[in-house]
Short mmCIF file of C-alpha atoms and ligand atoms in Angstrom, two decimals:
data_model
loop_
_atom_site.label_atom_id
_atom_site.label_comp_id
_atom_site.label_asym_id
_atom_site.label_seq_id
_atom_site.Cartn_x
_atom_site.Cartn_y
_atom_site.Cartn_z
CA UNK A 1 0.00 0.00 0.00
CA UNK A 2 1.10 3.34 -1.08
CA UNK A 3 1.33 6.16 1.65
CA UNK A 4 -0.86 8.62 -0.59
CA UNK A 5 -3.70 5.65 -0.67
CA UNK A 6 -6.79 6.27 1.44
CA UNK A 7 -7.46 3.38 2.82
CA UNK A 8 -10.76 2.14 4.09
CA UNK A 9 -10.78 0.00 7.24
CA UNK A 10 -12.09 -2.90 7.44
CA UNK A 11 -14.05 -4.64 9.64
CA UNK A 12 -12.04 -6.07 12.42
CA UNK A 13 -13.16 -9.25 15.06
CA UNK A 14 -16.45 -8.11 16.82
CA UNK A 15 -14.91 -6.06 20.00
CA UNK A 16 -15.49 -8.26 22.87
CA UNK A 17 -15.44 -6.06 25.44
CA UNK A 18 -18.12 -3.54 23.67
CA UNK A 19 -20.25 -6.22 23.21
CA UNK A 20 -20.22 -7.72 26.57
CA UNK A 21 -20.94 -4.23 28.26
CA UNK A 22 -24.02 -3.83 25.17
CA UNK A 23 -24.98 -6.84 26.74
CA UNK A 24 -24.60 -5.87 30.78
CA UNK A 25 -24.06 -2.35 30.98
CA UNK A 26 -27.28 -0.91 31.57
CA UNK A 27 -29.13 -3.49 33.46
CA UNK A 28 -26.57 -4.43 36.11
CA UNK A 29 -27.20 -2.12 39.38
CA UNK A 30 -23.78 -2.55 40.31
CA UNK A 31 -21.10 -1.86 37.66
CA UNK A 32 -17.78 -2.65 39.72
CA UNK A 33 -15.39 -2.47 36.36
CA UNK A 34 -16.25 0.28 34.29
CA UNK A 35 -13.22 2.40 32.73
CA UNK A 36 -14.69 5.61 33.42
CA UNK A 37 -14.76 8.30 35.98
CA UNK A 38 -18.43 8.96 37.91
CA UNK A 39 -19.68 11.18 34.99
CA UNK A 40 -19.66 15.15 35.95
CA UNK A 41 -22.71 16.53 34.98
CA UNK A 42 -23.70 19.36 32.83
CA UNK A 43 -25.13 21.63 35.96
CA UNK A 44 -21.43 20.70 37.63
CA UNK A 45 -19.46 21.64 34.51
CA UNK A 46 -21.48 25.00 34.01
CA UNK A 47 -20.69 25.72 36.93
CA UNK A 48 -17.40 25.85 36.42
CA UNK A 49 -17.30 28.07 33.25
CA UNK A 50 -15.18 30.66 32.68
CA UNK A 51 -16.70 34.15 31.62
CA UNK A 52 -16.06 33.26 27.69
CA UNK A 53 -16.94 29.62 27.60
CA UNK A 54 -19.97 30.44 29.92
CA UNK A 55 -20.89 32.85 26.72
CA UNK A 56 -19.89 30.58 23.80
CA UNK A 57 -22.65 28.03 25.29
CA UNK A 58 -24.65 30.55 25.35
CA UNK A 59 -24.56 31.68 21.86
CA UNK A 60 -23.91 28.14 21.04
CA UNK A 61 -25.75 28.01 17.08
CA UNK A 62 -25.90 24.01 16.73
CA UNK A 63 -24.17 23.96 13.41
CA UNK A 64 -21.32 22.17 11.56
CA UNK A 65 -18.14 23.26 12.72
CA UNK A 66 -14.73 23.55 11.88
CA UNK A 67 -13.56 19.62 11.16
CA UNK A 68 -10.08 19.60 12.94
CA UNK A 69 -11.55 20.86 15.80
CA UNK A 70 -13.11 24.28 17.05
CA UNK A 71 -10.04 26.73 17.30
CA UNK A 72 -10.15 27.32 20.82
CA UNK A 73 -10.79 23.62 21.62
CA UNK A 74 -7.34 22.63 19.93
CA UNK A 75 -5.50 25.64 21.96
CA UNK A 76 -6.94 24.23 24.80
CA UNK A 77 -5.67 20.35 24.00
CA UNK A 78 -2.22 21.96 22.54
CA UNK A 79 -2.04 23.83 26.03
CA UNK A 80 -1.75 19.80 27.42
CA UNK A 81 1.73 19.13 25.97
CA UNK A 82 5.01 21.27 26.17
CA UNK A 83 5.81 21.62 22.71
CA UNK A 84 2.44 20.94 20.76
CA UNK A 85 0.64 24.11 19.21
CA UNK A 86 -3.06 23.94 18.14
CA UNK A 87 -2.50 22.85 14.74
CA UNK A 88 -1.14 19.94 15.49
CA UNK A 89 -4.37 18.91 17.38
CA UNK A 90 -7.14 16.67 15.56
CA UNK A 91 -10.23 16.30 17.20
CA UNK A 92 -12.66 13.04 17.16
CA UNK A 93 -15.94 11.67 18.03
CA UNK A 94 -14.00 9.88 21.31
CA UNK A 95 -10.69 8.24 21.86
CA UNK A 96 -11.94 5.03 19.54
CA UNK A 97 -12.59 7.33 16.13
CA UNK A 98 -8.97 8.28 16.72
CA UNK A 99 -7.76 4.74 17.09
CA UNK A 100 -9.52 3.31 14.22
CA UNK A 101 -9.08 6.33 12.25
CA UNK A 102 -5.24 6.81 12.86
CA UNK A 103 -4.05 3.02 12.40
CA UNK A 104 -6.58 2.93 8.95
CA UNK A 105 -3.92 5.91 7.70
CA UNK A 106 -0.71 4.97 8.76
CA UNK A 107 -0.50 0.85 8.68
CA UNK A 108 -1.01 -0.98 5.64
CA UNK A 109 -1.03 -5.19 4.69
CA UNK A 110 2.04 -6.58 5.55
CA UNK A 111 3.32 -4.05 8.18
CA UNK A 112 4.73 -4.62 11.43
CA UNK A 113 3.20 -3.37 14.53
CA UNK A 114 4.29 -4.03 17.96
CA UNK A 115 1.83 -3.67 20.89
CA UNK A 116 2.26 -3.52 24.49
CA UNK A 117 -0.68 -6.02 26.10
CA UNK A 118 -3.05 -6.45 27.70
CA UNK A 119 -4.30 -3.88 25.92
CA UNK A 120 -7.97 -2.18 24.67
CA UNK A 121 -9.06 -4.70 21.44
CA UNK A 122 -9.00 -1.55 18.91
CA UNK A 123 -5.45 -0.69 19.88
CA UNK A 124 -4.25 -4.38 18.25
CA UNK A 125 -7.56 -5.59 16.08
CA UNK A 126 -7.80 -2.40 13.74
CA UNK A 127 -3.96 -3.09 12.59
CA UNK A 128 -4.62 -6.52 12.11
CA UNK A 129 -7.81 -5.64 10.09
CA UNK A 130 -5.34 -3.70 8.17
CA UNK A 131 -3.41 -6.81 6.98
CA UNK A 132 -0.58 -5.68 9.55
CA UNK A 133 1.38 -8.54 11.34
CA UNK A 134 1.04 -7.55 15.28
CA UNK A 135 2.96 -8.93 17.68
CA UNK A 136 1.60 -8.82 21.53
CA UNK A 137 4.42 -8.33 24.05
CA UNK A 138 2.61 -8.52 27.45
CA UNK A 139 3.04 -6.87 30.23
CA UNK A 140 4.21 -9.73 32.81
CA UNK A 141 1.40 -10.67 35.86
CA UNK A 142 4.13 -12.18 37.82
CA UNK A 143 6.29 -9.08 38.21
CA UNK A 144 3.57 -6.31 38.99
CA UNK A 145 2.60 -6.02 35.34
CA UNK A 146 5.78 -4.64 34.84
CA UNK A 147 7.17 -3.55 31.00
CA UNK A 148 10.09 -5.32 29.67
CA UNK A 149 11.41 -2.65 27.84
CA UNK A 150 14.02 -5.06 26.33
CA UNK A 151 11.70 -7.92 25.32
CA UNK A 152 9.89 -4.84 23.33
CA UNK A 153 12.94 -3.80 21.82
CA UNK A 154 13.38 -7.93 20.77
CA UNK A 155 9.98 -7.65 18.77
CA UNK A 156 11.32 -4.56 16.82
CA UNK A 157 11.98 -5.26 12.78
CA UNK A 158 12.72 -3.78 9.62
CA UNK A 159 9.35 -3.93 8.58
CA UNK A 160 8.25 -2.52 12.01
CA UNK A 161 5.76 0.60 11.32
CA UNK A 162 4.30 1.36 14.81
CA UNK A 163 4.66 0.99 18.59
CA UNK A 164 1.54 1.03 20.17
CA UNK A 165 1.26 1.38 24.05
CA UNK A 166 -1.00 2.18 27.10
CA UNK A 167 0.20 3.51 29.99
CA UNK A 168 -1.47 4.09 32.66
CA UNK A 169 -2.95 1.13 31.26
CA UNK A 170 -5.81 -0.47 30.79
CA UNK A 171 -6.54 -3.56 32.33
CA UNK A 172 -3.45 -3.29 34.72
CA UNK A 173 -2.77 0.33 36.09
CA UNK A 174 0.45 -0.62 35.07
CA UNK A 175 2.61 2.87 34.88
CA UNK A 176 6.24 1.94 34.01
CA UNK A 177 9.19 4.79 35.16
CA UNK A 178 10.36 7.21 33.49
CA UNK A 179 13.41 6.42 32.61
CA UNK A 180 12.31 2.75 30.94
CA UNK A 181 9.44 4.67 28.56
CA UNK A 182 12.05 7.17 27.79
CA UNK A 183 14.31 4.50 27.02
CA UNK A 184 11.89 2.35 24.83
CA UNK A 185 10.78 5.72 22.87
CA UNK A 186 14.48 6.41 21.90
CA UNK A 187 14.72 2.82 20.85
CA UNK A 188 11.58 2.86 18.44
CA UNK A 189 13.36 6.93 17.02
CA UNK A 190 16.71 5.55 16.29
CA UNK A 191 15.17 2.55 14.54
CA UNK A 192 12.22 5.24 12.48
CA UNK A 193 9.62 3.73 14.51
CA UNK A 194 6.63 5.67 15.07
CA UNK A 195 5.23 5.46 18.69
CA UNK A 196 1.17 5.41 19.11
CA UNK A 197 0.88 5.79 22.67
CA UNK A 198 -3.01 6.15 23.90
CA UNK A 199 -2.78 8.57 27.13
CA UNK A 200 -6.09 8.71 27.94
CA UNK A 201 -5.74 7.59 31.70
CA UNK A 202 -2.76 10.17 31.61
CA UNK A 203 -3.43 12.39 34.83
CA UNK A 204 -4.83 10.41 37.13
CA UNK A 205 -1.47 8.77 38.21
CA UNK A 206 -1.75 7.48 41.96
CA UNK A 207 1.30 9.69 42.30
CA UNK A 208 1.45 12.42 40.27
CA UNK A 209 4.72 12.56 40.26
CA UNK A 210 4.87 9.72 37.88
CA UNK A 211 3.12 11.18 34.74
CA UNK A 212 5.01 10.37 31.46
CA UNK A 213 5.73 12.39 29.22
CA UNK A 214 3.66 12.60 26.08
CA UNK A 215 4.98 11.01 23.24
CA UNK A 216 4.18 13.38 20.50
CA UNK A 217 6.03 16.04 23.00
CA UNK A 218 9.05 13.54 23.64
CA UNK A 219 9.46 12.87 19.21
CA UNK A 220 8.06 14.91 16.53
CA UNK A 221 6.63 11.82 14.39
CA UNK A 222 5.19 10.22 17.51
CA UNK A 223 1.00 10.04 18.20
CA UNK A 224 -0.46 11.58 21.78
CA UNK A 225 -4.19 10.08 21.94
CA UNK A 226 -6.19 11.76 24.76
CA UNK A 227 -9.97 12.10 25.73
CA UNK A 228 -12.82 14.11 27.53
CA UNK A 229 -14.23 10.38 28.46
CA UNK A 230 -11.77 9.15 31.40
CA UNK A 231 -9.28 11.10 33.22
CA UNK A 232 -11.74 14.57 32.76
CA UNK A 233 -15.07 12.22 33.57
CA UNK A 234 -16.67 13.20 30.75
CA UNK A 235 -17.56 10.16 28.30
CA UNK A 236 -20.66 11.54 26.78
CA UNK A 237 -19.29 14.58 25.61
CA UNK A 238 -17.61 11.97 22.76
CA UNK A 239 -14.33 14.12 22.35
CA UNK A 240 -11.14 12.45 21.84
CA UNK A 241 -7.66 14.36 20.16
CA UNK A 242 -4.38 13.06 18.61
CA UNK A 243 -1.69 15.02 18.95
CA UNK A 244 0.93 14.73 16.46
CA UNK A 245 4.01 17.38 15.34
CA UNK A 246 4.18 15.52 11.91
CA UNK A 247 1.41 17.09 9.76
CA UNK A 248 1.55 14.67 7.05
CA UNK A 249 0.03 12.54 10.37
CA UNK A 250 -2.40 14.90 10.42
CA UNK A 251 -3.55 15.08 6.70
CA UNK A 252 -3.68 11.81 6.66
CA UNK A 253 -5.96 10.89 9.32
CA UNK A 254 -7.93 14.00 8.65
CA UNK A 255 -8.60 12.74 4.96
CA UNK A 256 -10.13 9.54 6.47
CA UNK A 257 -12.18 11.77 9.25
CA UNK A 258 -13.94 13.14 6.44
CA UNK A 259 -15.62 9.99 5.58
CA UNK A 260 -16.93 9.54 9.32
CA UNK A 261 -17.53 12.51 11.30
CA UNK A 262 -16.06 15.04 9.29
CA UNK A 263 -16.28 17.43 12.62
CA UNK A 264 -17.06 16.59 16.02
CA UNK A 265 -20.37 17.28 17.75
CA UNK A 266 -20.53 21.61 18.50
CA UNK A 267 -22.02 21.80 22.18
CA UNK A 268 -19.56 18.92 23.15
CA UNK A 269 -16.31 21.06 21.80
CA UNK A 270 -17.60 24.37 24.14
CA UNK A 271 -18.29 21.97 27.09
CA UNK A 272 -14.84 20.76 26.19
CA UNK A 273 -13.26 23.72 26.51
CA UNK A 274 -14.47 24.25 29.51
CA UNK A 275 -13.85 21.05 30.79
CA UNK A 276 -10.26 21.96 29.86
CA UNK A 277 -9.83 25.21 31.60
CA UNK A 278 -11.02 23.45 34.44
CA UNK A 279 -8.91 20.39 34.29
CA UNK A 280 -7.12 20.72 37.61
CA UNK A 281 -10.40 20.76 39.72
CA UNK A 282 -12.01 17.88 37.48
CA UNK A 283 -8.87 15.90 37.61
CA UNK A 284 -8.28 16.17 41.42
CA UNK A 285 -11.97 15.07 41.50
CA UNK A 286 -11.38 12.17 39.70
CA UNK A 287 -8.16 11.17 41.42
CA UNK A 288 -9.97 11.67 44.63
CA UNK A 289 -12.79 9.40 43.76
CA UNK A 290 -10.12 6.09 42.65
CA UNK A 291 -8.17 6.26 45.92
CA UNK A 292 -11.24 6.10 47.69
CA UNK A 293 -12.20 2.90 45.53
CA UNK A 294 -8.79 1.65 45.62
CA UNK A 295 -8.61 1.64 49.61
CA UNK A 296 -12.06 -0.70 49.20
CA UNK A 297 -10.41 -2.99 46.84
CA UNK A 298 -7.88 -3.48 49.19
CA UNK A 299 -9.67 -4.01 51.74
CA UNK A 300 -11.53 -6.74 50.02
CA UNK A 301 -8.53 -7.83 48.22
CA UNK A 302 -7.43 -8.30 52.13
CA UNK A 303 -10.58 -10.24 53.20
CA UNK A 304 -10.07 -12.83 50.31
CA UNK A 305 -6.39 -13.27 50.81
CA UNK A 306 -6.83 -17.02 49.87
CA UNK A 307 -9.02 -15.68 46.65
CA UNK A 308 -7.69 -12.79 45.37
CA UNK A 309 -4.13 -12.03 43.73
CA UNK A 310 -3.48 -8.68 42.34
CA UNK A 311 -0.80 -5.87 41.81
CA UNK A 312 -2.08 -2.77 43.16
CA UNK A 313 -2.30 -0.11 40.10
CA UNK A 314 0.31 2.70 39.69
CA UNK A 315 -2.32 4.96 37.39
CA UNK A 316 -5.22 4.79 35.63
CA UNK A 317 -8.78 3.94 36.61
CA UNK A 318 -8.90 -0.02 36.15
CA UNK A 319 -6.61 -3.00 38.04
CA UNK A 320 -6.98 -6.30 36.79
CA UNK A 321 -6.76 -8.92 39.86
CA UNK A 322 -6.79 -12.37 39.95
CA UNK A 323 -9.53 -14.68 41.42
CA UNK A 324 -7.63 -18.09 41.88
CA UNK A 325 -9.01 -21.46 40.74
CA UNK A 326 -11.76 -19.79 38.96
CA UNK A 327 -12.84 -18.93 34.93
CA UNK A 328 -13.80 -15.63 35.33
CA UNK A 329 -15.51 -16.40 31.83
CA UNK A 330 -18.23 -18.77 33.48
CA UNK A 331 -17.70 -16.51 37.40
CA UNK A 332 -18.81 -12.88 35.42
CA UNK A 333 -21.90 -13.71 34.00
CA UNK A 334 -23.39 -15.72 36.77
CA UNK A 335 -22.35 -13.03 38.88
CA UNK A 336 -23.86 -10.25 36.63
CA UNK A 337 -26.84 -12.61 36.13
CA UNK A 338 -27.93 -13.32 40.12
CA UNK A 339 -25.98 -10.97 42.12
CA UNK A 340 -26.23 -7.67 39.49
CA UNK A 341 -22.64 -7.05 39.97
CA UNK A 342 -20.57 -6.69 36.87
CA UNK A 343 -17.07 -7.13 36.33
CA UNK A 344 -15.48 -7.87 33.14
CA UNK A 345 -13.44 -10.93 32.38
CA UNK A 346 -10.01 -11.08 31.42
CA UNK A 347 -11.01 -13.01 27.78
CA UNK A 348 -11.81 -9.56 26.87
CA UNK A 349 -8.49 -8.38 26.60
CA UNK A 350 -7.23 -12.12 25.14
CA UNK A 351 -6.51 -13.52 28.39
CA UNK A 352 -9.04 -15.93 29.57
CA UNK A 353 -8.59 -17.58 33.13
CA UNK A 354 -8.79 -16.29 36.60
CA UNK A 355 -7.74 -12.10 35.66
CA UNK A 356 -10.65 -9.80 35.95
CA UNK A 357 -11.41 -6.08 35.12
CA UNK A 358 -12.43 -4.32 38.01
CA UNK A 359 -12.99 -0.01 38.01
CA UNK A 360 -11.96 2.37 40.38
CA UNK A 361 -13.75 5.82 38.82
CA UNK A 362 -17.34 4.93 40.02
CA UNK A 363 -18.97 6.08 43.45
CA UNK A 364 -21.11 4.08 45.29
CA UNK A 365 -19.55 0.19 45.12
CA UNK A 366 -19.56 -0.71 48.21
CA UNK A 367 -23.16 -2.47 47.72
CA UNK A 368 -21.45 -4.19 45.08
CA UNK A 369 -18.83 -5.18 46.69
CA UNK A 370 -20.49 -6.42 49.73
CA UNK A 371 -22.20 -8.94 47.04
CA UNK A 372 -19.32 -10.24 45.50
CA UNK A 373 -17.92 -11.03 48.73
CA UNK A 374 -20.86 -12.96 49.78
CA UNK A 375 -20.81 -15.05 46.63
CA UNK A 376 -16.79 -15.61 47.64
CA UNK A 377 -17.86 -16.69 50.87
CA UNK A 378 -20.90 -18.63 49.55
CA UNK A 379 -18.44 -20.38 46.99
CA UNK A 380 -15.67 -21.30 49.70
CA UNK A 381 -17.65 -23.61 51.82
C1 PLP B 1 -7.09 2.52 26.52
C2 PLP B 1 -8.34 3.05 25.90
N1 PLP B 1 -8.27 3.72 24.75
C3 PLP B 1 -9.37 4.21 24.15
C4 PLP B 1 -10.62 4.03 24.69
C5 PLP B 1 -11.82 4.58 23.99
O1 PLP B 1 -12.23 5.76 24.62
P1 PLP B 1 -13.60 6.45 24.23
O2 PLP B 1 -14.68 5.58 24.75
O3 PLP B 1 -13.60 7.74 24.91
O4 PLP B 1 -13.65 6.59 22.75
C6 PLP B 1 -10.75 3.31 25.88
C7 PLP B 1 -12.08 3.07 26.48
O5 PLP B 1 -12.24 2.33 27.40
C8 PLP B 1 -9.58 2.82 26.50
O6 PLP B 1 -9.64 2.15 27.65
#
């Protein structure tokens, strides 16, 4: 495939994890692994408005609007990196236009692309729809999730195209340092690898002293994916960004945009901006509302000792324990089905066996937790 082509995607393997939560989602009472942050809502965010986004909404006329992104939306995103400026911001209906959107431009049939795993299914499946040859390197459950920088670098060819990693990532809260992710980018530059890293747990680090740097600040051909939907707690606004310093990037993916959404959704790029200006209080809410979760995990991670294994997560808003003995396959859906608890089972991120999905954004799971350890106690006699 040429570079100048515009590809179409194709369809890739039904996403499991989209399904199962079609499935779930809204009839559970108690969803105990969701991704997201307790939603803000509108009243809350208007509330926070400055003087001139308070007046865009306002005026807000519900037309088309500018297709990379409303102007002060992408100064707002560019104002998120050190050395981005707003055109090289691109904005999309959510994280998951981006995704499908960026690999349909930039990887063609018989590519290379390495991916760091467990990972979200789009972040492997559209490459491989593609005709790309991924290889998985996984993250490794018996040291803490931790990356292997080296065993990445192993996977690395000729024919490599992309690097595509999550960090803080989803399933594990895995967060490597500094240092190793520094180390891996440099690897993946001197070889003309492009890195694809999807940041949208970025800021809501357990210690905020260990946010990475964004790729597309740390190399100039490198992809920053961000979103409204997780860290910010703001999933139905449907706002995601790539951030990229190559504009060729840019022109790419943008040609492809044009046959989806050509621009994203007008009141959800003012609430946006908003949303932005007020990013430190929204993302000390959302930090605020995971350690509170995180302190019940442990504490009925500590009840179960003889149950539950798991690596307590560096960043993000997801940890992905183990429940020993057990196929979490056969576990989830009873438990969704009699207890209306849902968590999500590790099959949907291509590792089926005892690892589950559990969420730390939501308020209110202690019900839910109460349940599940019943049914642990229930299942133990
Ligand atoms: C790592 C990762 N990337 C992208 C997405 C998609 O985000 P959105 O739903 O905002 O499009 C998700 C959603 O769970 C995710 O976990």
């Amino acid at each position: 495939m040429t570079q100048d082509s515009h590809p179409t995607p194709l369809p890739p393997r039904p996403f499991a994890l989209e399904r199962f939560y079609a499935r779930w989602e809204f009839d559970v009472a108690h969803n105990l692994s969701a991704s997201d942050v307790e939603p803000v809502g509108l009243g809350e965010l208007l509330a926070l408005a400055d003087a001139e986004s308070a007046a865009l909404w306002d005026g807000l006329r519900l037309g088309y609007t500018e297709s990379a992104g409303h102007p002060l939306l992408r100064w707002e995103i560019a104002r998120l990196y050190e050395r981005a400026v707003p055109e090289d911001v691109l904005t999309f209906a959510g994280a998951e236009e981006g995704i499908l959107l960026t690999a349909a431009a930039l990887v063609g049939a018989g590519e290379h692309v390495v991916v760091v795993a467990p990972v979200y299914q789009s972040l492997h499946d559209v490459a491989r729809a593609r005709g790309a040859d991924v290889s998985l390197v996984w993250l490794d459950p018996d040291r803490g999730w931790e990356l292997d920088v080296d065993r990445v670098i192993a996977e690395l060819r000729p024919s490599t195209r992309l690097l595509v990693v999550n960090f803080p990532n989803n399933p594990t809260g895995a967060l490597p340092e500094e240092a190793e992710f520094r180390r891996l980018h440099s690897a993946c530059a001197e070889r003309g690898i492009r890195v694809f890293s999807d940041e949208v747990y970025r800021g809501v680090e357990l210690d905020p002293g260990r946010k990475l740097p964004a790729a597309a600040d740390l190399g100039d051909r490198d992809i920053s994916l961000g979103v409204m939907s997780k860290a910010y707690a703001l999933a139905g606004l449907r706002i995601g960004w790539i951030v990229c310093r190559d504009r060729d990037v840019l022109r790419r993916v943008a040609a492809l945009k044009d046959y989806t959404t050509i621009c994203s959704s007008a009141p959800s790029e003012i609430l946006s901006i908003m949303a932005l200006r007020a990013g430190p209080t929204l993302l000390e809410r959302s930090r605020e509302i995971i350690r509170e979760n995180l302190a019940l995990w442990a504490d009925f991670a500590d009840a179960h000792p003889e149950r539950i294994r798991w690596t307590p997560p560096r960043g993000g808003t997801t940890v992905f324990p183990a429940l020993a003995g057990r196929d979490t396959d056969a576990f989830c859906e009873r438990l969704a089905a009699e207890d209306g608890v849902l968590l999500l089972p590790g099959s949907m991120f291509d590792l089926p066996g005892e690892h589950f999905r559990a969420g730390l954004g939501r308020r209110g799971i202690g019900t839910g937790l109460n349940l599940l350890s019943e049914r642990l106690r229930r299942a133990g006699r």
